[in-house]
Amino acid sequence: MGLILCKGRPENADGRLEKETRLYDLLDSLNLEYERVDHAPAMTMEDCHDVDEVLGITMCKNLFLCNRQKTLFYLLLMPEDKTFLTKELSSQIGSARLSFAKAEFMEEFLGITPGAVSVMGLMNDTDNRVKLLVDEDLLNDEFLGCHPCVNTSSLKLRTKDVFGPFLAAVHHDMTTVHLEGE
């Protein structure tokens, strides 16, 4: 069966996790328009290529990072075609020795699991433990693709809605970074 593009939330919540349903409630309460595709679990960027085609966008990379002491946590959003270089980012945010944070921190702070990392997880970070970093190139795109806190659906939202009303509603700011990649 092929992937089907849908407008808005699923018609019913059967089989949906509570965190996914809560996200749809939030997006709807903000009157944000979005399109959705349900699919098999997507764990890698390669898994998202068919989804990208149906949504008419390219999903961005979402990396959950921390400093060596595991006291500062970051969610980095960057274009799929860029390579993440730790040194390049570290110098811009003044945090040396960045590495990928453990799944336990992702679950504790963002309420999501590996494979479902997305800016939407910030709705669960009520203590603002995670700092959002966004590569400036993403801000030039009209739309942003992301998971709704699960990796079995993908959303297409207006970039200005994500980095405007959505971030305001979840009480997060963003820091824009410039990544060259390779």
mmCIF file of C-alpha atoms in Angstrom:
data_model
loop_
_atom_site.group_PDB
_atom_site.id
_atom_site.type_symbol
_atom_site.label_atom_id
_atom_site.label_comp_id
_atom_site.label_asym_id
_atom_site.label_seq_id
_atom_site.Cartn_x
_atom_site.Cartn_y
_atom_site.Cartn_z
ATOM 1 C CA MET A 1 0.000 0.000 0.000
ATOM 2 C CA GLY A 2 1.343 3.414 -0.927
ATOM 3 C CA LEU A 3 1.814 6.369 1.365
ATOM 4 C CA ILE A 4 -1.203 8.655 1.633
ATOM 5 C CA LEU A 5 -0.991 12.414 2.177
ATOM 6 C CA CYS A 6 -3.541 13.631 4.722
ATOM 7 C CA LYS A 7 -4.495 17.104 5.908
ATOM 8 C CA GLY A 8 -4.316 17.554 9.657
ATOM 9 C CA ARG A 9 -4.686 15.058 12.464
ATOM 10 C CA PRO A 10 -5.862 11.451 12.101
ATOM 11 C CA GLU A 11 -9.623 10.963 12.161
ATOM 12 C CA ASN A 12 -9.358 8.901 15.337
ATOM 13 C CA ALA A 13 -6.695 8.232 17.945
ATOM 14 C CA ASP A 14 -6.861 4.424 17.762
ATOM 15 C CA GLY A 15 -3.344 3.048 17.893
ATOM 16 C CA ARG A 16 -1.823 6.496 18.448
ATOM 17 C CA LEU A 17 0.430 7.269 21.382
ATOM 18 C CA GLU A 18 -0.765 9.924 23.815
ATOM 19 C CA LYS A 19 2.248 12.162 23.045
ATOM 20 C CA GLU A 20 1.354 12.189 19.344
ATOM 21 C CA THR A 21 -2.280 13.048 20.084
ATOM 22 C CA ARG A 22 -1.197 15.827 22.486
ATOM 23 C CA LEU A 23 0.932 17.310 19.727
ATOM 24 C CA TYR A 24 -2.013 17.364 17.313
ATOM 25 C CA ASP A 25 -4.076 19.032 20.048
ATOM 26 C CA LEU A 26 -1.393 21.703 20.447
ATOM 27 C CA LEU A 27 -1.006 22.331 16.711
ATOM 28 C CA ASP A 28 -4.781 22.549 16.308
ATOM 29 C CA SER A 29 -5.113 24.920 19.287
ATOM 30 C CA LEU A 30 -2.579 27.199 17.560
ATOM 31 C CA ASN A 31 -4.564 26.973 14.297
ATOM 32 C CA LEU A 32 -1.490 25.717 12.450
ATOM 33 C CA GLU A 33 -2.076 23.913 9.185
ATOM 34 C CA TYR A 34 -0.131 20.744 8.540
ATOM 35 C CA GLU A 35 -0.098 17.731 6.290
ATOM 36 C CA ARG A 36 0.668 14.222 7.520
ATOM 37 C CA VAL A 37 1.874 10.913 6.166
ATOM 38 C CA ASP A 38 1.700 7.702 8.207
ATOM 39 C CA HIS A 39 4.414 5.157 7.430
ATOM 40 C CA ALA A 40 6.540 2.284 8.701
ATOM 41 C CA PRO A 41 9.008 3.245 11.449
ATOM 42 C CA ALA A 42 11.652 5.607 10.047
ATOM 43 C CA MET A 43 14.966 5.326 11.886
ATOM 44 C CA THR A 44 17.283 6.970 9.339
ATOM 45 C CA MET A 45 17.243 9.770 6.779
ATOM 46 C CA GLU A 46 17.185 7.078 4.061
ATOM 47 C CA ASP A 47 13.960 5.725 5.542
ATOM 48 C CA CYS A 48 12.381 9.146 4.957
ATOM 49 C CA HIS A 49 12.990 9.446 1.201
ATOM 50 C CA ASP A 50 9.597 8.046 0.135
ATOM 51 C CA VAL A 51 7.918 10.185 2.800
ATOM 52 C CA ASP A 52 9.788 13.247 1.510
ATOM 53 C CA GLU A 53 8.451 12.587 -1.975
ATOM 54 C CA VAL A 54 4.828 12.340 -0.798
ATOM 55 C CA LEU A 55 5.130 15.464 1.404
ATOM 56 C CA GLY A 56 7.004 17.374 -1.311
ATOM 57 C CA ILE A 57 9.810 18.349 1.097
ATOM 58 C CA THR A 58 13.050 17.042 2.535
ATOM 59 C CA MET A 59 13.013 16.077 6.201
ATOM 60 C CA CYS A 60 15.702 17.836 8.188
ATOM 61 C CA LYS A 61 18.305 16.118 10.345
ATOM 62 C CA ASN A 62 17.553 16.312 14.057
ATOM 63 C CA LEU A 63 20.525 15.650 16.308
ATOM 64 C CA PHE A 64 20.302 15.449 20.093
ATOM 65 C CA LEU A 65 23.631 16.541 21.555
ATOM 66 C CA CYS A 66 25.250 17.263 24.905
ATOM 67 C CA ASN A 67 28.485 18.615 26.321
ATOM 68 C CA ARG A 68 31.079 16.304 27.870
ATOM 69 C CA GLN A 69 29.781 16.904 31.388
ATOM 70 C CA LYS A 70 26.214 16.067 30.298
ATOM 71 C CA THR A 71 24.969 19.321 31.798
ATOM 72 C CA LEU A 72 24.023 21.152 28.576
ATOM 73 C CA PHE A 73 21.733 19.608 25.970
ATOM 74 C CA TYR A 74 21.034 20.735 22.428
ATOM 75 C CA LEU A 75 18.623 19.841 19.652
ATOM 76 C CA LEU A 76 20.255 20.672 16.333
ATOM 77 C CA LEU A 77 18.133 20.965 13.196
ATOM 78 C CA MET A 78 20.059 21.009 9.940
ATOM 79 C CA PRO A 79 19.537 20.210 6.254
ATOM 80 C CA GLU A 80 19.710 16.546 5.359
ATOM 81 C CA ASP A 81 22.510 17.087 2.855
ATOM 82 C CA LYS A 82 24.948 18.671 5.323
ATOM 83 C CA THR A 83 27.493 16.714 7.318
ATOM 84 C CA PHE A 84 27.624 17.417 11.036
ATOM 85 C CA LEU A 85 31.054 18.586 12.160
ATOM 86 C CA THR A 86 31.346 18.921 15.926
ATOM 87 C CA LYS A 87 34.159 21.472 15.811
ATOM 88 C CA GLU A 88 32.181 23.755 13.523
ATOM 89 C CA LEU A 89 29.209 23.888 15.906
ATOM 90 C CA SER A 90 31.174 23.913 19.173
ATOM 91 C CA SER A 91 32.925 27.165 18.319
ATOM 92 C CA GLN A 92 29.628 28.916 17.563
ATOM 93 C CA ILE A 93 27.886 27.977 20.791
ATOM 94 C CA GLY A 94 30.900 28.030 23.109
ATOM 95 C CA SER A 95 30.559 24.416 24.191
ATOM 96 C CA ALA A 96 33.537 22.180 23.601
ATOM 97 C CA ARG A 97 33.438 18.419 23.188
ATOM 98 C CA LEU A 98 29.891 17.927 21.945
ATOM 99 C CA SER A 99 28.675 14.385 21.491
ATOM 100 C CA PHE A 100 25.414 12.579 20.892
ATOM 101 C CA ALA A 101 23.343 12.471 24.068
ATOM 102 C CA LYS A 102 22.101 9.163 25.412
ATOM 103 C CA ALA A 103 18.577 8.000 24.677
ATOM 104 C CA GLU A 104 17.692 8.225 28.380
ATOM 105 C CA PHE A 105 18.174 12.012 28.293
ATOM 106 C CA MET A 106 16.139 12.264 25.096
ATOM 107 C CA GLU A 107 13.283 10.414 26.741
ATOM 108 C CA GLU A 108 13.571 12.360 30.000
ATOM 109 C CA PHE A 109 13.719 15.856 28.486
ATOM 110 C CA LEU A 110 11.877 15.547 25.167
ATOM 111 C CA GLY A 111 9.606 12.559 25.810
ATOM 112 C CA ILE A 112 10.738 10.915 22.578
ATOM 113 C CA THR A 113 12.843 7.942 21.544
ATOM 114 C CA PRO A 114 15.648 7.588 18.985
ATOM 115 C CA GLY A 115 14.277 7.775 15.461
ATOM 116 C CA ALA A 116 11.518 10.190 16.511
ATOM 117 C CA VAL A 117 13.736 13.164 17.337
ATOM 118 C CA SER A 118 12.063 16.370 16.236
ATOM 119 C CA VAL A 119 11.509 19.993 17.166
ATOM 120 C CA MET A 120 8.004 18.906 18.207
ATOM 121 C CA GLY A 121 9.526 17.136 21.229
ATOM 122 C CA LEU A 122 10.181 20.553 22.754
ATOM 123 C CA MET A 123 6.533 20.567 23.862
ATOM 124 C CA ASN A 124 7.612 18.028 26.505
ATOM 125 C CA ASP A 125 10.618 20.061 27.706
ATOM 126 C CA THR A 126 8.736 22.177 30.233
ATOM 127 C CA ASP A 127 11.917 22.859 32.228
ATOM 128 C CA ASN A 128 13.742 24.187 29.141
ATOM 129 C CA ARG A 129 16.656 21.803 29.562
ATOM 130 C CA VAL A 130 17.219 21.590 25.791
ATOM 131 C CA LYS A 131 18.514 24.500 23.722
ATOM 132 C CA LEU A 132 17.309 24.603 20.125
ATOM 133 C CA LEU A 133 19.953 25.198 17.445
ATOM 134 C CA VAL A 134 18.811 25.736 13.853
ATOM 135 C CA ASP A 135 21.024 25.891 10.794
ATOM 136 C CA GLU A 136 20.226 29.125 8.986
ATOM 137 C CA ASP A 137 19.630 27.332 5.684
ATOM 138 C CA LEU A 138 16.493 25.662 7.099
ATOM 139 C CA LEU A 139 14.963 29.076 7.708
ATOM 140 C CA ASN A 140 15.024 29.769 3.955
ATOM 141 C CA ASP A 141 12.665 26.892 3.189
ATOM 142 C CA GLU A 142 8.919 27.526 3.119
ATOM 143 C CA PHE A 143 8.175 24.199 4.785
ATOM 144 C CA LEU A 144 9.753 22.027 7.455
ATOM 145 C CA GLY A 145 9.338 18.282 7.768
ATOM 146 C CA CYS A 146 9.392 16.602 11.166
ATOM 147 C CA HIS A 147 8.016 13.716 13.204
ATOM 148 C CA PRO A 148 5.067 14.253 15.595
ATOM 149 C CA CYS A 149 6.986 12.743 18.567
ATOM 150 C CA VAL A 150 6.777 9.275 16.961
ATOM 151 C CA ASN A 151 8.630 7.851 13.959
ATOM 152 C CA THR A 152 5.585 6.297 12.298
ATOM 153 C CA SER A 153 4.219 9.602 10.975
ATOM 154 C CA SER A 154 5.756 12.682 9.419
ATOM 155 C CA LEU A 155 4.447 16.226 9.201
ATOM 156 C CA LYS A 156 4.838 19.128 6.814
ATOM 157 C CA LEU A 157 4.405 22.549 8.440
ATOM 158 C CA ARG A 158 5.210 26.081 7.412
ATOM 159 C CA THR A 159 8.681 26.959 8.674
ATOM 160 C CA LYS A 160 7.433 30.317 9.961
ATOM 161 C CA ASP A 161 4.747 28.520 12.012
ATOM 162 C CA VAL A 162 7.244 26.172 13.648
ATOM 163 C CA PHE A 163 9.760 28.872 14.538
ATOM 164 C CA GLY A 164 7.064 31.409 15.427
ATOM 165 C CA PRO A 165 3.805 30.340 17.105
ATOM 166 C CA PHE A 166 4.911 26.781 17.942
ATOM 167 C CA LEU A 167 8.145 27.789 19.696
ATOM 168 C CA ALA A 168 6.337 30.584 21.525
ATOM 169 C CA ALA A 169 3.670 28.140 22.732
ATOM 170 C CA VAL A 170 6.272 25.692 24.079
ATOM 171 C CA HIS A 171 8.320 28.533 25.610
ATOM 172 C CA HIS A 172 11.538 27.913 23.702
ATOM 173 C CA ASP A 173 13.884 30.180 21.828
ATOM 174 C CA MET A 174 16.238 29.180 19.062
ATOM 175 C CA THR A 175 19.810 30.002 18.248
ATOM 176 C CA THR A 176 20.623 30.246 14.559
ATOM 177 C CA VAL A 177 23.911 28.646 13.539
ATOM 178 C CA HIS A 178 25.863 28.543 10.293
ATOM 179 C CA LEU A 179 27.057 25.099 9.295
ATOM 180 C CA GLU A 180 29.134 24.535 6.192
ATOM 181 C CA GLY A 181 29.180 20.744 6.416
ATOM 182 C CA GLU A 182 31.179 19.160 3.647
#
